[in-house]
CSV table of C-alpha atoms and ligand atoms in Angstrom, one decimal:
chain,number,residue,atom,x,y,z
A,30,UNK,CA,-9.7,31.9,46.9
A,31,UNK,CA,-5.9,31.1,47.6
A,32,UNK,CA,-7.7,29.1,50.9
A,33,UNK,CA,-9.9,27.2,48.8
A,34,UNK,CA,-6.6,26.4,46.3
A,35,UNK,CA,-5.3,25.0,49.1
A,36,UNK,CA,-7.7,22.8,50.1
A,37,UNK,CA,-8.4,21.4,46.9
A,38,UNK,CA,-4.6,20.9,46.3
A,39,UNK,CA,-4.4,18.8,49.9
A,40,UNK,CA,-7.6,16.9,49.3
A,41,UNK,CA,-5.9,16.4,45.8
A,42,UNK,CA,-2.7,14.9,47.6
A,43,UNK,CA,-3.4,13.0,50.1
A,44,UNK,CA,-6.7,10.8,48.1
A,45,UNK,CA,-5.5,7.8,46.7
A,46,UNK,CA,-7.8,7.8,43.9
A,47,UNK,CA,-8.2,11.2,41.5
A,48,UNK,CA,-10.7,11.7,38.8
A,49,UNK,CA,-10.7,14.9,36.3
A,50,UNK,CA,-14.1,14.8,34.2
A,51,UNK,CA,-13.7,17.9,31.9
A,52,UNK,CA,-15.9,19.6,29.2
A,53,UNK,CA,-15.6,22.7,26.5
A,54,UNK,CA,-14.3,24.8,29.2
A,55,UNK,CA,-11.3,23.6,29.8
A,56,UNK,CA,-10.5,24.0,25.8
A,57,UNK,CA,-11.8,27.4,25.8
A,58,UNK,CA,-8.3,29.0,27.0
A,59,UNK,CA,-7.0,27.1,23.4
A,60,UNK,CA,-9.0,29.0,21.5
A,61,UNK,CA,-12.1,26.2,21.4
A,62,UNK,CA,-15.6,28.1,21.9
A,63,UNK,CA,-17.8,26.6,24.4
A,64,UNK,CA,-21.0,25.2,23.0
A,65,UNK,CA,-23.1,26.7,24.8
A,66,UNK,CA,-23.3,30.5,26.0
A,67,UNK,CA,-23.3,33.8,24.6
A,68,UNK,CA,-20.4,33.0,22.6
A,69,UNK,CA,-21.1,29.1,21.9
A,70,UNK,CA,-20.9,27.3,18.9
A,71,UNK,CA,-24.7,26.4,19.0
A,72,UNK,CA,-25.2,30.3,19.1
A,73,UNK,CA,-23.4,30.5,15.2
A,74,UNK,CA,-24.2,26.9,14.4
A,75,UNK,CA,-27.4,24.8,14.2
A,76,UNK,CA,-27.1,21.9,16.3
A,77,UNK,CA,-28.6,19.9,13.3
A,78,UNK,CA,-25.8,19.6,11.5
A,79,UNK,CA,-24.6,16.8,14.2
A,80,UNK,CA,-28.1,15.3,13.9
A,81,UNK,CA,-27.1,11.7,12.7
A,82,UNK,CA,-30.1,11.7,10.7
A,83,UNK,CA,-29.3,15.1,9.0
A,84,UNK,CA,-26.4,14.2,8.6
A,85,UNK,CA,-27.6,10.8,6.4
A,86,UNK,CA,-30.0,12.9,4.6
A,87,UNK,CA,-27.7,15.8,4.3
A,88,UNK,CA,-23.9,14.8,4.2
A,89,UNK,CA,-23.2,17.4,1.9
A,90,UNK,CA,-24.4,20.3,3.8
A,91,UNK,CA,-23.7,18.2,7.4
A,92,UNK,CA,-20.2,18.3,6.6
A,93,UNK,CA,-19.7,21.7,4.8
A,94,UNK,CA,-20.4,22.9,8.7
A,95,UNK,CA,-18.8,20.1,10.4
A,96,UNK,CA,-15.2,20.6,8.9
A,97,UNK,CA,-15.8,24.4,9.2
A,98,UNK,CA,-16.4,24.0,13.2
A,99,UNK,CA,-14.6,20.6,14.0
A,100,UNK,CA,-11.7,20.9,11.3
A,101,UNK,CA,-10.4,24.1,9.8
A,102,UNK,CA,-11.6,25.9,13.3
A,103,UNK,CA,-10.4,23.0,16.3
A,104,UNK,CA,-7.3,22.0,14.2
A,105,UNK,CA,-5.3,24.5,15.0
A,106,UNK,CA,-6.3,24.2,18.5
A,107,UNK,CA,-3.3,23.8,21.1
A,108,UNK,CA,-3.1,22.3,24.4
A,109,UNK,CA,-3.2,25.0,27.2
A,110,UNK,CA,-1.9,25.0,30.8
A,111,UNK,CA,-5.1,23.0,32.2
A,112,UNK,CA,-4.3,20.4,30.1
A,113,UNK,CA,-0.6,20.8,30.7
A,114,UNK,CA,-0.7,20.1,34.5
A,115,UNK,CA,-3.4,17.7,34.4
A,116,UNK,CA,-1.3,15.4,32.2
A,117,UNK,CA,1.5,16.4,34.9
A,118,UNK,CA,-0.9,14.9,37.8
A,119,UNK,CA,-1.1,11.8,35.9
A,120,UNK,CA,3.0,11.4,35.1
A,121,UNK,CA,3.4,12.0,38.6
A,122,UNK,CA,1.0,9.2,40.2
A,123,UNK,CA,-1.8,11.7,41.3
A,124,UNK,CA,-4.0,11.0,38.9
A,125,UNK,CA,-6.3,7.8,37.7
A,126,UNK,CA,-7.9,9.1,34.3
A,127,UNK,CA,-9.4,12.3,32.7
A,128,UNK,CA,-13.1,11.8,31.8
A,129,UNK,CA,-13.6,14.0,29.1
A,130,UNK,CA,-16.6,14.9,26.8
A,131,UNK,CA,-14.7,16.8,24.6
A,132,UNK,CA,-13.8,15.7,20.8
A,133,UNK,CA,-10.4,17.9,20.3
A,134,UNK,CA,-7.8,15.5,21.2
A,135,UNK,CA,-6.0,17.8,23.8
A,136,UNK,CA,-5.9,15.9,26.6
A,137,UNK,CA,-4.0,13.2,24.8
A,138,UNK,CA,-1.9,16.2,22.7
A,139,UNK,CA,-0.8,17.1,26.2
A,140,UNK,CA,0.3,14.0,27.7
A,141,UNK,CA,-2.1,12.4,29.2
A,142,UNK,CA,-2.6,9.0,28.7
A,143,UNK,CA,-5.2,7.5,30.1
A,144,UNK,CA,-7.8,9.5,29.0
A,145,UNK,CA,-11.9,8.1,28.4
A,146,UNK,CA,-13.6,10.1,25.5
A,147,UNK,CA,-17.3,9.6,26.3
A,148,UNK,CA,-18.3,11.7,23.2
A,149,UNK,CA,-15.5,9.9,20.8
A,150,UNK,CA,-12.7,11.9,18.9
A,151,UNK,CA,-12.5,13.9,16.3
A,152,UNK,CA,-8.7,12.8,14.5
A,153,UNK,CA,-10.5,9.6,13.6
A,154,UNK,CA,-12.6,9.6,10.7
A,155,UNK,CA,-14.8,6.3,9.9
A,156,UNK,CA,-17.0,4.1,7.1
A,157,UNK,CA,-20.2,3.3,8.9
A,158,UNK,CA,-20.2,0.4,6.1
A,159,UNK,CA,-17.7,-1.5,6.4
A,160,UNK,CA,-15.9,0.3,9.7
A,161,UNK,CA,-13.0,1.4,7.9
A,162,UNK,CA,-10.8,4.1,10.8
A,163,UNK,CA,-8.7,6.7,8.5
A,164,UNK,CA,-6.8,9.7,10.3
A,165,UNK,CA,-8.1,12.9,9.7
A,166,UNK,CA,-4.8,14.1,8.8
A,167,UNK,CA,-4.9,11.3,5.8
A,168,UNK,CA,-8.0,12.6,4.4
A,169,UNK,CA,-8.4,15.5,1.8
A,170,UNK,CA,-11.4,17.1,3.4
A,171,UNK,CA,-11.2,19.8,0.6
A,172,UNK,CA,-13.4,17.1,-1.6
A,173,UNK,CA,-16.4,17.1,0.7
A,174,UNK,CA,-18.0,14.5,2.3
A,175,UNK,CA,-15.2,12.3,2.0
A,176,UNK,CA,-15.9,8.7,1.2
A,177,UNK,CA,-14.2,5.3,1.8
A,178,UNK,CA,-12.0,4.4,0.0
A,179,UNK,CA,-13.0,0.5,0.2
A,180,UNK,CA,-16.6,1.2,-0.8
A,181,UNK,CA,-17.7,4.9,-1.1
A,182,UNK,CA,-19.5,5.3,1.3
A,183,UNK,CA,-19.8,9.0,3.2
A,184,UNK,CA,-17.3,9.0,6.2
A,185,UNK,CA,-18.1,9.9,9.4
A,186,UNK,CA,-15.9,11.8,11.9
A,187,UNK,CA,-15.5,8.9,14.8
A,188,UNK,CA,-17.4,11.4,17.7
A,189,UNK,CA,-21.0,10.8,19.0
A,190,UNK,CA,-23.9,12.8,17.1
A,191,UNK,CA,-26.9,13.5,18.5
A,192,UNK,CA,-29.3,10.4,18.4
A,193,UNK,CA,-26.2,8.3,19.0
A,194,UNK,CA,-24.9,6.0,21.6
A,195,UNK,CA,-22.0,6.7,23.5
A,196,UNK,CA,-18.4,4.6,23.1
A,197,UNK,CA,-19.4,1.2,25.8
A,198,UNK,CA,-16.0,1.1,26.9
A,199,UNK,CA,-15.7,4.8,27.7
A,200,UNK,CA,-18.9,4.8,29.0
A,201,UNK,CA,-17.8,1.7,31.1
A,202,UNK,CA,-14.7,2.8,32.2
A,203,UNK,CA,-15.9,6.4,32.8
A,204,UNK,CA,-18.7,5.0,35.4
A,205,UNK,CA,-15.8,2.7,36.9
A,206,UNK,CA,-13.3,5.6,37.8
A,207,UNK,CA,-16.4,7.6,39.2
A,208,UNK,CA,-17.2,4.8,41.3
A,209,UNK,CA,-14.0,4.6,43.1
A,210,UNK,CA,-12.7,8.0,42.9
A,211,UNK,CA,-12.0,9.6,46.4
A,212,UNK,CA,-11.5,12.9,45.0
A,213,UNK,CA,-13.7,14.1,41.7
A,214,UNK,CA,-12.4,17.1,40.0
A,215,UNK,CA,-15.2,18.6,37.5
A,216,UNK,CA,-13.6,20.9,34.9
A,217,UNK,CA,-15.6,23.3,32.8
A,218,UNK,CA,-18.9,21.8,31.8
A,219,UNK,CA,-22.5,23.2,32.2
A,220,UNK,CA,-23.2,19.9,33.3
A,221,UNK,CA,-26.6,19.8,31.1
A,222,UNK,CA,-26.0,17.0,28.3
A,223,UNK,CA,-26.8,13.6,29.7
A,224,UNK,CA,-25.6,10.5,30.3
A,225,UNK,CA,-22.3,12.1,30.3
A,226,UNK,CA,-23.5,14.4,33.2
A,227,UNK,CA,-24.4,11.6,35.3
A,228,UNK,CA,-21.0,10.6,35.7
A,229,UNK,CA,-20.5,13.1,38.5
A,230,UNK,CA,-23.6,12.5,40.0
A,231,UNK,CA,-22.0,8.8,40.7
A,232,UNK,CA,-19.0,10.5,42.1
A,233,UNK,CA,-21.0,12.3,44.6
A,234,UNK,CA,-23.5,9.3,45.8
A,235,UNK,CA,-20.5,7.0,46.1
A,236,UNK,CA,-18.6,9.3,48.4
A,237,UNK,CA,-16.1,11.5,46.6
A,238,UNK,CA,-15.1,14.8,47.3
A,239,UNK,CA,-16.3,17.2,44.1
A,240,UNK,CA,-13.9,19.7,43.8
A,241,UNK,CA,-15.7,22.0,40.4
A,242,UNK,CA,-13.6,24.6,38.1
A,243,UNK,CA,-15.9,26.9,36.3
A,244,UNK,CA,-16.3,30.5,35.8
A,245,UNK,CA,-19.3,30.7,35.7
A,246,UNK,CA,-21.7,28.2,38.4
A,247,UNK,CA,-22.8,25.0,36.1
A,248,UNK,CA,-26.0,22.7,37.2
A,249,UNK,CA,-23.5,21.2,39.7
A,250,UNK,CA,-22.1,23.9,41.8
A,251,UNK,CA,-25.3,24.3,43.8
A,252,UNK,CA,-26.0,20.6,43.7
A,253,UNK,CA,-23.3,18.1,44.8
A,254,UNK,CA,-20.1,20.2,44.6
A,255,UNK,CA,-17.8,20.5,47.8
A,256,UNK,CA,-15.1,23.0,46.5
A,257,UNK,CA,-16.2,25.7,43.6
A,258,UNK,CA,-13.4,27.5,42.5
A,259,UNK,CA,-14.9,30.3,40.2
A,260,UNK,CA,-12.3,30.6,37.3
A,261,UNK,CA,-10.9,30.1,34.5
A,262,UNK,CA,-9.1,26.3,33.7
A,263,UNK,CA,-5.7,27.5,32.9
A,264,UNK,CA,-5.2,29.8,35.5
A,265,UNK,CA,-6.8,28.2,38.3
A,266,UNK,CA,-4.8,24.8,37.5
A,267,UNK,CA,-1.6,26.8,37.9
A,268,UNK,CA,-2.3,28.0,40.7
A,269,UNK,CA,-3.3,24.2,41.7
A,270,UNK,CA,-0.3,23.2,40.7
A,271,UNK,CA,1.7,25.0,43.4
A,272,UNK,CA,0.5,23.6,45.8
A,273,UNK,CA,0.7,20.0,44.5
A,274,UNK,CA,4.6,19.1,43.7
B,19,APR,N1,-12.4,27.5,32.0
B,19,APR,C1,-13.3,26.7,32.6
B,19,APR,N2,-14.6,26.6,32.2
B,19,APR,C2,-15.0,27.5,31.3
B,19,APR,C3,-14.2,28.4,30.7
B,19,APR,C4,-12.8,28.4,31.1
B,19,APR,N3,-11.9,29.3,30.5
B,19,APR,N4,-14.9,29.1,29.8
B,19,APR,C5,-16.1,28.6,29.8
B,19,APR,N5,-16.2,27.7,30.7
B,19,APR,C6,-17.4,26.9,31.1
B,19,APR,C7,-18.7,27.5,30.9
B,19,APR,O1,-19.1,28.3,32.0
B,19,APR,C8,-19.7,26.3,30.8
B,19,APR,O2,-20.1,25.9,32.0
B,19,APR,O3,-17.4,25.7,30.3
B,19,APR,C9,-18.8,25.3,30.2
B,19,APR,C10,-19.1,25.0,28.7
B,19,APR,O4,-20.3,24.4,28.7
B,19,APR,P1,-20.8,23.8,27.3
B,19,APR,O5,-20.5,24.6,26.2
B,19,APR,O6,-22.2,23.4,27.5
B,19,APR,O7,-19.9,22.5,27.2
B,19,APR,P2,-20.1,21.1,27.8
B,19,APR,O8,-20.7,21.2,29.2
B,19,APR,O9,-18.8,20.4,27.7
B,19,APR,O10,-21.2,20.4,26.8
B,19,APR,C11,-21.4,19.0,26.9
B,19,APR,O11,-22.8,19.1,24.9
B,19,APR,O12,-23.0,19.9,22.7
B,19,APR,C12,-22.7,18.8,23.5
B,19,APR,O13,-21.3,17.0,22.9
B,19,APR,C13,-21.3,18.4,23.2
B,19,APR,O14,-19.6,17.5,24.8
B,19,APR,C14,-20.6,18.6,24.6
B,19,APR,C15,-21.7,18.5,25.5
């Protein structure tokens, strides 16, 4: 494995143009389940309750679940050494952007600035009326479902349900960086939710090198991925790291 560090951390160093696209896994060593898996969310939760019709019909119940997964569960989440050196990468030029389908804010909690959330965030709450944005951390989510303060309508956590389009400019930018990154670094994601997970498929058919971080192998590692290194993100960026700066 140390070989393989190695030769990710070289092919890291001497591209010009890094990409990091990351999923639930790289949260996971913060305490964030993964969705999917034995111990994923959608194994506790039903998937329904990000439905954005059910959540329409059903804001009372939609949200009961959403701030018990999203709020009183993620919000005490921290940023852990994965997202640590990857904001590092990016303060010391050897990094572009992170690409991440995550919704917990810990890429940007750690750093890292330019950061393209293809599934929205969840710190933002917002009034599909009148498109009022309201912190999360301004908003007594005791009183469920919160409602606008301009016109009472149900709030909305600012993150893509199902049924929903993704963010344009993240979607934009995201295909943009994978486009011209020489080296494409695919952090803990099964890879199975699209359009995100065409994103390194562009990567690959445009010439980058995949590098792919995952204990366990995702839809990608078989597929168009150059370097697997079977592991966890935390400890597997550390060891990165040493052989970076
Ligand atoms: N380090 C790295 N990867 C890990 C770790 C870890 N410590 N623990 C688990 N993983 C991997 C799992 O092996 C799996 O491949 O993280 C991946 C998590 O997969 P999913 O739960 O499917 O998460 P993700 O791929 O990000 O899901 C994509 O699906 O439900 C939607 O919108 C949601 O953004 C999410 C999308």
């Amino acid at each position: 494995m140390v070989d393989l560090i190695k030769k990710a951390a070289a092919a890291l160093k001497e591209s010009k143009f890094n990409v990091v696209f990351t999923g639930a896994g790289v949260s996971v060593e913060s305490g964030i389940p993964p969705f999917r898996g034995a111990t994923g969310l959608w194994s506790k939760y039903d998937p329904k309750v990000l439905d954005l019709d059910y959540f329409h019909d059903y804001p009372d119940d939609a949200w009961f679940y959403i701030r018990e997964i999203f709020y009183d569960f993620f919000g005490k989440a921290r940023p852990n050494e994965a997202h640590r050196v990857i904001a590092r990468m990016e303060q010391e030029g050897l990094l572009k952007c992170v690409i991440t389908q995550n919704i917990d804010n810990l890429h940007q909690e750690a750093g890292s600035k330019v950061v393209y959330e293809f599934h929205g965030n969840s710190q933002i709450l917002v009034c599909p009326k009148c498109g009022n944005k309201i912190p999360v951390g301004k908003v007594d989510l005791k009183t469920i479902p919160p409602r606008c303060n301009h016109d009472g309508t149900v709030l909305k956590p600012d993150f893509i349900f199902f049924g929903e389009g993704i963010p344009e400019a993240a979607y934009l930018n995201s295909f943009e960086a994978a486009r011209n990154a020489e080296v494409f670094m695919i952090i803990g994601t099964t890879g199975e939710v699209m359009p995100a997970s065409i994103v390194p498929q562009e990567a690959k058919r445009r010439g980058a090198l995949i590098i792919e971080i995952n204990p366990e192998k995702s839809l990608y590692t078989n597929d168009i991925t150059d370097i697997y290194l079977p592991g966890k993100a935390g400890e597997v960026m550390t060891e990165i790291e040493k052989y970076l700066f």
